[in-house]
Coordinates of N, CA and C in Angstrom, one line a residue:
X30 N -15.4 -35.7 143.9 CA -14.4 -36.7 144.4 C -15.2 -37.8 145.1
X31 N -15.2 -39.0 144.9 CA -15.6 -39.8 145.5 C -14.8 -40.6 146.6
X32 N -15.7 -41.2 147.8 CA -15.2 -41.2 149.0 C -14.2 -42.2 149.3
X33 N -14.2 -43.1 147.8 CA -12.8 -43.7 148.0 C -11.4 -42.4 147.1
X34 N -11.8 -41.9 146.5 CA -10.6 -40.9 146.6 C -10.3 -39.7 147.6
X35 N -11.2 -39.7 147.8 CA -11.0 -38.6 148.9 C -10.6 -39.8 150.4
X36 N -10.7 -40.9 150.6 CA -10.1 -41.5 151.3 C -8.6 -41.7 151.1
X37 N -8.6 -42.2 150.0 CA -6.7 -42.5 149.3 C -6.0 -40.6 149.4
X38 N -6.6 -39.7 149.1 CA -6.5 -38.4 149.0 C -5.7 -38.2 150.6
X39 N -6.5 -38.4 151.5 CA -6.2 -37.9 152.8 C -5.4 -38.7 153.6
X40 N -5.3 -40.0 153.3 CA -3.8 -41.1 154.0 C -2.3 -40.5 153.0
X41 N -2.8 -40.3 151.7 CA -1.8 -39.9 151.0 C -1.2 -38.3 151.9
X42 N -1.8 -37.9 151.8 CA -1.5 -36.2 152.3 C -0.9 -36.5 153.7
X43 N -1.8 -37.5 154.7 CA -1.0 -37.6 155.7 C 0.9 -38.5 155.4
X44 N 0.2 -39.3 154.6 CA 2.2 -39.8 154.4 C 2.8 -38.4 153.9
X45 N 2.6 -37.8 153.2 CA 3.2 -36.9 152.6 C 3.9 -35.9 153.6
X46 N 2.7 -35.3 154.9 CA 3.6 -34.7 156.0 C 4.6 -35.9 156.6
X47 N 4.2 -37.1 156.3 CA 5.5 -38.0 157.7 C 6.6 -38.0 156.6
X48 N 6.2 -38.0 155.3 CA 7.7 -37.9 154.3 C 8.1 -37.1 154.6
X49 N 7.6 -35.5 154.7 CA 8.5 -34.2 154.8 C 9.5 -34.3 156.1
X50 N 8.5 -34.7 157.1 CA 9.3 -35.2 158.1 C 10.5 -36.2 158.5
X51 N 10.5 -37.2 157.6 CA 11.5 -38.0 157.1 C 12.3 -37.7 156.8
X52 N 12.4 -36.7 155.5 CA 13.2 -36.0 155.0 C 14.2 -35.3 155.4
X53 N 13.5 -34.3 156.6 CA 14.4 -33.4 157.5 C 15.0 -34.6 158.6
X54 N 14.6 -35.4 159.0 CA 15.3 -36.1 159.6 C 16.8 -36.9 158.9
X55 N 16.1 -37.3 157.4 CA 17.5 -38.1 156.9 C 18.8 -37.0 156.5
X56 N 18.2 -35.7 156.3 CA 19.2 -34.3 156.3 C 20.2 -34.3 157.1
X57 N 19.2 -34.4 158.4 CA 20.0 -33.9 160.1 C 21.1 -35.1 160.3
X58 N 20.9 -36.4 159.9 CA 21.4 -37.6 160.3 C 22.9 -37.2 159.1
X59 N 22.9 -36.7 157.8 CA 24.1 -36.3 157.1 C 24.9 -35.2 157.4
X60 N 23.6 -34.4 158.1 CA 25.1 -33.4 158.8 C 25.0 -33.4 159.9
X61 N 25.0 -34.4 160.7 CA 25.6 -34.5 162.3 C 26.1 -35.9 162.1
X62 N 26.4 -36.6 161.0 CA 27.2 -38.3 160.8 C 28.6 -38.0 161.3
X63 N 29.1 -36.7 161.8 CA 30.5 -37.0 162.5 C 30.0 -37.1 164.3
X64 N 29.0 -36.4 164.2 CA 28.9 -36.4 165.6 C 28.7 -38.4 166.8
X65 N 28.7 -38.8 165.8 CA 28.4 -40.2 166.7 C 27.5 -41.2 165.6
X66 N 27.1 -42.5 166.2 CA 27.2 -43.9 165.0 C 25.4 -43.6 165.8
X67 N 24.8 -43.7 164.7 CA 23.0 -43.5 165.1 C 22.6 -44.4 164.2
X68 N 21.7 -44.9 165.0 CA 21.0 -46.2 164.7 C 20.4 -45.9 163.1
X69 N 20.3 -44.6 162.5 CA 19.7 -44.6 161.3 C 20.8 -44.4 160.5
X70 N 22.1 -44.0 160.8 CA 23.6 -44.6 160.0 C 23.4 -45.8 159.4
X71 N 23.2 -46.5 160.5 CA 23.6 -48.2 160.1 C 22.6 -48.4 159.5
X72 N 21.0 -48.2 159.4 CA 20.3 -48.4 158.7 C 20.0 -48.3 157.7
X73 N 20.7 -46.9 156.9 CA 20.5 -46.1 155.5 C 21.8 -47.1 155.0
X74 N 22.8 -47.3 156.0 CA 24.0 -47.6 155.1 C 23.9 -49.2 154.2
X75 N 22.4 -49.5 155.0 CA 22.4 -51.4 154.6 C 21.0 -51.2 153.4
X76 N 20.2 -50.4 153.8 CA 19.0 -50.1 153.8 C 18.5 -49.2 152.8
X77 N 19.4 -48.5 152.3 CA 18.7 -47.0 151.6 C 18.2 -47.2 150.5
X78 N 18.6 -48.3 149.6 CA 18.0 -48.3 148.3 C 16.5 -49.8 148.3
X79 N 16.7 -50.5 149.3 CA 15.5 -51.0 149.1 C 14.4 -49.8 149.8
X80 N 14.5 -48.7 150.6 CA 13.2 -48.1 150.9 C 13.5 -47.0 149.8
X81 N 13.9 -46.6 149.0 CA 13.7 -45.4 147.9 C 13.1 -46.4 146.7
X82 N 13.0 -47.4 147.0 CA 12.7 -48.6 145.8 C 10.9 -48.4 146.5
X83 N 10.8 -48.6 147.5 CA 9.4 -48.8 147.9 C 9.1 -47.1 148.0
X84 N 9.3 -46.6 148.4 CA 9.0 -45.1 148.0 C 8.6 -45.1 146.8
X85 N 9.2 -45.3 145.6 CA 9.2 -45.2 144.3 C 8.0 -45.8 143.8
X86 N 7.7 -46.8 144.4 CA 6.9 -47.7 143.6 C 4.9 -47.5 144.5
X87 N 5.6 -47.1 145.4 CA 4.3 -46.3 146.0 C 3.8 -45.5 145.3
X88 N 5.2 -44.3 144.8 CA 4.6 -42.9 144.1 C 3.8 -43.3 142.8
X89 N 4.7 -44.4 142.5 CA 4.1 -44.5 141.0 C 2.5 -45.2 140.5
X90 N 2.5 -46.2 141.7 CA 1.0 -46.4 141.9 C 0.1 -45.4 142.5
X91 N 0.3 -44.1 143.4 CA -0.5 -43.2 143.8 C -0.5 -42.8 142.3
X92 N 0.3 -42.2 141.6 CA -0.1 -41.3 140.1 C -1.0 -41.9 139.4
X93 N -0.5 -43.6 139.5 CA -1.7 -44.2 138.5 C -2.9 -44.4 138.9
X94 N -3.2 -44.4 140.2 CA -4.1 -44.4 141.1 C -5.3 -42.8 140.5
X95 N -4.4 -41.8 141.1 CA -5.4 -40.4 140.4 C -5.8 -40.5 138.7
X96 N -4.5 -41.0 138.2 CA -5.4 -40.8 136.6 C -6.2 -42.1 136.3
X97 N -6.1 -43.0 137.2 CA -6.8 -44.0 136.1 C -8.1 -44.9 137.0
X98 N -7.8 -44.2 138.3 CA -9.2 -44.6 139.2 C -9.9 -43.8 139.4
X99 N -8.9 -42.2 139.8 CA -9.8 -41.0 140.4 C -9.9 -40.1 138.8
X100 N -9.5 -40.6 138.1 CA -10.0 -39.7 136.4 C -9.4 -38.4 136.4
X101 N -8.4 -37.9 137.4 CA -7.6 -36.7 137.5 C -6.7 -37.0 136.5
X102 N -6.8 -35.8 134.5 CA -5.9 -36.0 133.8 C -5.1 -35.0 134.1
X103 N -3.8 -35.9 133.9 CA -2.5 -35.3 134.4 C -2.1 -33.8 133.1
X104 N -1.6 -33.2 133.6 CA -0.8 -32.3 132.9 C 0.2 -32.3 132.3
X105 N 1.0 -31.5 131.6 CA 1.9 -32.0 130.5 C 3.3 -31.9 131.6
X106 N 3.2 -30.9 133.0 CA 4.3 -30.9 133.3 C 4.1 -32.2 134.5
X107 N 2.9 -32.8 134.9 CA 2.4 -34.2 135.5 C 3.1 -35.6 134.1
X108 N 3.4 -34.8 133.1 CA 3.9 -36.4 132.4 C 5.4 -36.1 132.6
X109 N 5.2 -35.3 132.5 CA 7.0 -35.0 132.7 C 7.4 -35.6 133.8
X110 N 6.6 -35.1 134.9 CA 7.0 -36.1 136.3 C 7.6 -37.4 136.0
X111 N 6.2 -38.0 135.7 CA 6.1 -39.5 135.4 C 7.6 -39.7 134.9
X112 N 7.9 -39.5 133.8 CA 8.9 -39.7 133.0 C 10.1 -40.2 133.7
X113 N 10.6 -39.2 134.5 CA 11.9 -39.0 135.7 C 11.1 -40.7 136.9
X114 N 9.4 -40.5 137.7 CA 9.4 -41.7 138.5 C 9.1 -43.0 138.1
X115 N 8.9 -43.1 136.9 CA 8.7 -44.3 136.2 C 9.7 -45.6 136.1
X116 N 10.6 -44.9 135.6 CA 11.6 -46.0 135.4 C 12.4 -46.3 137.0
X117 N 11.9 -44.9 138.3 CA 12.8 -45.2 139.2 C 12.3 -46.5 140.1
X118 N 11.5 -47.6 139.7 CA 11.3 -48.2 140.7 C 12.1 -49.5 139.8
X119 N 12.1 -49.4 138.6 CA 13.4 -50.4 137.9 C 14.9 -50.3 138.1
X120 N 15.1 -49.0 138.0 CA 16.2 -49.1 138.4 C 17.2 -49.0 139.9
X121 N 15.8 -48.3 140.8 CA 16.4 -49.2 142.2 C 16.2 -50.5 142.7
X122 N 15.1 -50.9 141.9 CA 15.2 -52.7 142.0 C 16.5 -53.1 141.6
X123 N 17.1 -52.6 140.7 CA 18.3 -53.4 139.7 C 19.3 -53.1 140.8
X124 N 19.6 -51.6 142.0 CA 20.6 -51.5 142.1 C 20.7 -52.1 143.5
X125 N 19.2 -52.6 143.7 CA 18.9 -53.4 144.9 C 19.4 -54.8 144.6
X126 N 19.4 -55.4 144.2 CA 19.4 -56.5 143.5 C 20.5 -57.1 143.1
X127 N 21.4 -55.7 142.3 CA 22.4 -56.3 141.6 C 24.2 -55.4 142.5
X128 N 23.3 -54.3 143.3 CA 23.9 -53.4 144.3 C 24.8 -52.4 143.1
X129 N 24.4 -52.3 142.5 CA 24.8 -51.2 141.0 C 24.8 -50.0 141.6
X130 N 26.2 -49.6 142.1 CA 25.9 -48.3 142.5 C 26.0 -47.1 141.6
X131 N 26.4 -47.5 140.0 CA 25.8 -46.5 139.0 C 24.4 -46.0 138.8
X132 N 24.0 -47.5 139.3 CA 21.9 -47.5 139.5 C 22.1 -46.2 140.2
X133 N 22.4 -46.4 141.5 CA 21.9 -45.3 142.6 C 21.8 -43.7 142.1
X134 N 23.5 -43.7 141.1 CA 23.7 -42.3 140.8 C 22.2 -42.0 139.9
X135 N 22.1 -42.8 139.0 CA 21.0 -42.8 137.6 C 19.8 -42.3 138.6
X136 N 19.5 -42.9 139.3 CA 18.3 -42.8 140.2 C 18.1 -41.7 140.9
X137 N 19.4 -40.9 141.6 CA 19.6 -39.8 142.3 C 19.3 -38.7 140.9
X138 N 20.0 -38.7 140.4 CA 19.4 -38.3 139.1 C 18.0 -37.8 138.9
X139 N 17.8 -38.7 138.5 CA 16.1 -38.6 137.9 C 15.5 -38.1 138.9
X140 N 15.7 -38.7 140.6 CA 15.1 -37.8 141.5 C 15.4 -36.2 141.4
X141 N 16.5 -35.8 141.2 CA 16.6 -34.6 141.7 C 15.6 -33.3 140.1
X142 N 15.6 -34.3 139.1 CA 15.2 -33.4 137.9 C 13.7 -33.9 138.4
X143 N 13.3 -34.9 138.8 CA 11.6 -34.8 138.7 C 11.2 -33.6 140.2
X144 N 12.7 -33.6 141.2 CA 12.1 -32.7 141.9 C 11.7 -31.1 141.1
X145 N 13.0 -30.7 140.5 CA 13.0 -29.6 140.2 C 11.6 -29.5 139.1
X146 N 11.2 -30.4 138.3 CA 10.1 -30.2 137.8 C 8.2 -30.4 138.8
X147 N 8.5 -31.1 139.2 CA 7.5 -30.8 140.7 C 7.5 -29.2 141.3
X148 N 8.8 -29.0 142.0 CA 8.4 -27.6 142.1 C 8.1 -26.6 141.3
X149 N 8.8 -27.2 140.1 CA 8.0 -26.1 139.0 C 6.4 -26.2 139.2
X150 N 5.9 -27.1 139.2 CA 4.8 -27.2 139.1 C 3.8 -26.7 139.8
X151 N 4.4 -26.9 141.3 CA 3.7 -26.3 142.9 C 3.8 -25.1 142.6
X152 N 5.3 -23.9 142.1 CA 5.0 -22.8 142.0 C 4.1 -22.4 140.8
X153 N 3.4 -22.8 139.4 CA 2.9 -22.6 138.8 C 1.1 -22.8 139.5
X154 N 0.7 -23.7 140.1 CA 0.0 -23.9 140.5 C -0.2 -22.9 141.9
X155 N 0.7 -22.4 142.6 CA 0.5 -21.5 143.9 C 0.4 -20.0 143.0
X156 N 0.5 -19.7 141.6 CA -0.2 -18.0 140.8 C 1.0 -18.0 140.7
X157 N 2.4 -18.8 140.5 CA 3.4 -18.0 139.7 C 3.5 -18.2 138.4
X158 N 4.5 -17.0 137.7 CA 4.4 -17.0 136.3 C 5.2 -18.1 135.9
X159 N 4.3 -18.4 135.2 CA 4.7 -19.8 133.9 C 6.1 -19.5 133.4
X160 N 7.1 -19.8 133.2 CA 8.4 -19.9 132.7 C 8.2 -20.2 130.8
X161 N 7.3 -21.4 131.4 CA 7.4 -22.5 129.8 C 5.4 -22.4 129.9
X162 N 5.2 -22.2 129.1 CA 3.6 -22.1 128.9 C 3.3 -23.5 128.7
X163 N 2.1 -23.7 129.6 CA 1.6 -25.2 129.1 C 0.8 -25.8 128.1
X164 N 0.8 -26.4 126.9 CA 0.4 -26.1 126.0 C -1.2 -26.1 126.3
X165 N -1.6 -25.7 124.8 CA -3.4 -25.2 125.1 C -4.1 -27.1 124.8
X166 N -3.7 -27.7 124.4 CA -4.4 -28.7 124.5 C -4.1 -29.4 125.9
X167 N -4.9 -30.2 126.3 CA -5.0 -31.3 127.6 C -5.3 -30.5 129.0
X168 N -4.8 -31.1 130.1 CA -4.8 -30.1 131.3 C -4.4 -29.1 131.8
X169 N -4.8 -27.8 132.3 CA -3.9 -26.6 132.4 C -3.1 -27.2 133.9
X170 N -1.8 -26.9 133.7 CA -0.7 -27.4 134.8 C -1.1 -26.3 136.0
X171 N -1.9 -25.6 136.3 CA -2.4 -24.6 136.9 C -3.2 -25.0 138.0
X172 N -4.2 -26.4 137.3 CA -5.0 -27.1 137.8 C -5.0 -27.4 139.1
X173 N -5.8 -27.4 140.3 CA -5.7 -27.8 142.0 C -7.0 -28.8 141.6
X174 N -6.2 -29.7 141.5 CA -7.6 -31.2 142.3 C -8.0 -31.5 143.6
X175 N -7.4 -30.8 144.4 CA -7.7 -31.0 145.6 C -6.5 -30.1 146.5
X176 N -6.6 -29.9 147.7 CA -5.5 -29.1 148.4 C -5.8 -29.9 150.1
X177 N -5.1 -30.0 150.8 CA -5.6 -30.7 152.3 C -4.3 -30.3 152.9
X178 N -4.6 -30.1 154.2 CA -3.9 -29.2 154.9 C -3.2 -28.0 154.7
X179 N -3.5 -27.2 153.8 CA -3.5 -25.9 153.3 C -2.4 -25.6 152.4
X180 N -1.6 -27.1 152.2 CA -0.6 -26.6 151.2 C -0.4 -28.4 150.1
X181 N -1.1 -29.6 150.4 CA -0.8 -30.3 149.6 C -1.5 -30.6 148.9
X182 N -0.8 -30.8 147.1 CA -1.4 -30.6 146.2 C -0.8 -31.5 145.6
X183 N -1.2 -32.3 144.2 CA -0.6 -33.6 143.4 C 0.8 -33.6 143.2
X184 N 1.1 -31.9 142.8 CA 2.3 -31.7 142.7 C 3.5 -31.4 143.7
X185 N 2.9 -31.4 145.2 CA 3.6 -31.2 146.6 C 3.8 -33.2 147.0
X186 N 3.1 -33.8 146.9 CA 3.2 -35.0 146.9 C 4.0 -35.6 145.8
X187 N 4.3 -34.7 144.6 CA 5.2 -35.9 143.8 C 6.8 -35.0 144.4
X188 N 7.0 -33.8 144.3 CA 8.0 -33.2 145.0 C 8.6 -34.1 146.1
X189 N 7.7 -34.1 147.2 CA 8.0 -35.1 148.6 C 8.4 -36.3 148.6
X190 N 7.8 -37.3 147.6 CA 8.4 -38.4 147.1 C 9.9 -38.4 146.2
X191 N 10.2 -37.3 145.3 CA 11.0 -37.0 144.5 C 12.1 -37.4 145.4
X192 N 12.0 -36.0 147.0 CA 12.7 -35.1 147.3 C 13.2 -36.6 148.4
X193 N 12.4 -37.9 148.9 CA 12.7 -38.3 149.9 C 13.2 -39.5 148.9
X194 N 13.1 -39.6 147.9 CA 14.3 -40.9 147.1 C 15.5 -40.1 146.9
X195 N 15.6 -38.9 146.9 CA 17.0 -38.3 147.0 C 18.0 -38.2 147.6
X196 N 16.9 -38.1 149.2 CA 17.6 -37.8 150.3 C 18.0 -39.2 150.9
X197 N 17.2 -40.1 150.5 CA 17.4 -41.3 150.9 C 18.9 -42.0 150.3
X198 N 18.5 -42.2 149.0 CA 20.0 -42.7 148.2 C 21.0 -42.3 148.7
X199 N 21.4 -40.1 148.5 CA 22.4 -39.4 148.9 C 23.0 -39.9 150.5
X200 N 21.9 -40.2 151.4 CA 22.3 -40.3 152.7 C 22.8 -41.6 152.6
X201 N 22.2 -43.0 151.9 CA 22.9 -44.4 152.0 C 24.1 -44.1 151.7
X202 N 24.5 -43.0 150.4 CA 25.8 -43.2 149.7 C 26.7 -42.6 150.8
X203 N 26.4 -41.3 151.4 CA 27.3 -40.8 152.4 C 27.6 -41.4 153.3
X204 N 26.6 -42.2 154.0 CA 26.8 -42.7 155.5 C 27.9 -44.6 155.2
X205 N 27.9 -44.7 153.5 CA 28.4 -46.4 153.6 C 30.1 -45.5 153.1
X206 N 30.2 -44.4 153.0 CA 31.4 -43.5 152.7 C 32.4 -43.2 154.1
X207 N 31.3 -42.9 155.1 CA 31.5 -42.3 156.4 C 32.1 -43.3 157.2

């Protein structure tokens, strides 16, 4: 690994704990929205789809970042990722932009299937049994490129990103409901 990826490697890992941390925060803020008006109500309710827009578009430059600077080839269940965050930075631009709140559903969407494929992935990669076998050509989805702070891995970082354009959209849509 060279020391600009292992540099990008270790800011990333650290966003990755302030994501997780984000996450549980934007949770707590949906189930205590009856308890009183918090400053991250009014925030998510004006706010939620341009930061799941920039979430998005971070993720998708970190991915392109590992395959096409740091030479980490992705795996078949790593394209599948892609698949579900690729298009999410177009279509929360559009729903930023054009306030499409079908966008949001599309996008909550795709978040919640690239999450469930992410954790497929972390559990295949943490020794569990393969479900769907990865084919024998290209990368084994098995693969650890790297691990930093004892549990993040390419596939815990696309989860966390998945998991916080989820949480984010869900919580804008509840709290402009609320």
């Amino acid at each position: 690994m060279t020391s600009l990826t292992a540099f990008i490697t270790q800011a990333l890992s650290v966003l990755t704990i302030l994501a997780d941390i984000l996450i549980v925060v934007v949770l707590v803020s949906v189930v205590f929205r009856k308890k009183g008006e918090w400053a991250l109500h009014r925030f998510l309710r004006t706010r939620a789809v341009p930061c799941a827009f920039l979430v998005s578009l971070f993720a998708v430059c970190a991915s392109l970042f590992y395959s096409e600077v740091a030479g980490f080839v992705p795996c078949s269940l790593c394209w599948i990722q892609r698949a579900f965050m690729f298009p999410l930075p177009f279509i929360l631009l559009f729903a930023w932009m054009k306030g499409g709140r079908r966008a949001e559903g599309v996008a909550l969407l795709l978040a919640l299937f690239g999450s469930a494929v992410a954790a497929y992935n972390w559990f295949v990669q943490s020794g569990g049994t393969a479900f769907v076998a990865c084919p024998p050509w290209g990368e084994s989805c098995a693969r650890i490129f790297f691990t930093m702070f004892g549990y993040i891995t390419i596939p815990v970082m696309s989860l966390t990103a998945f998991a916080l354009i989820a949480a984010i959209v869900a919580a804008g849509v509840i709290h402009r409901r609320s």
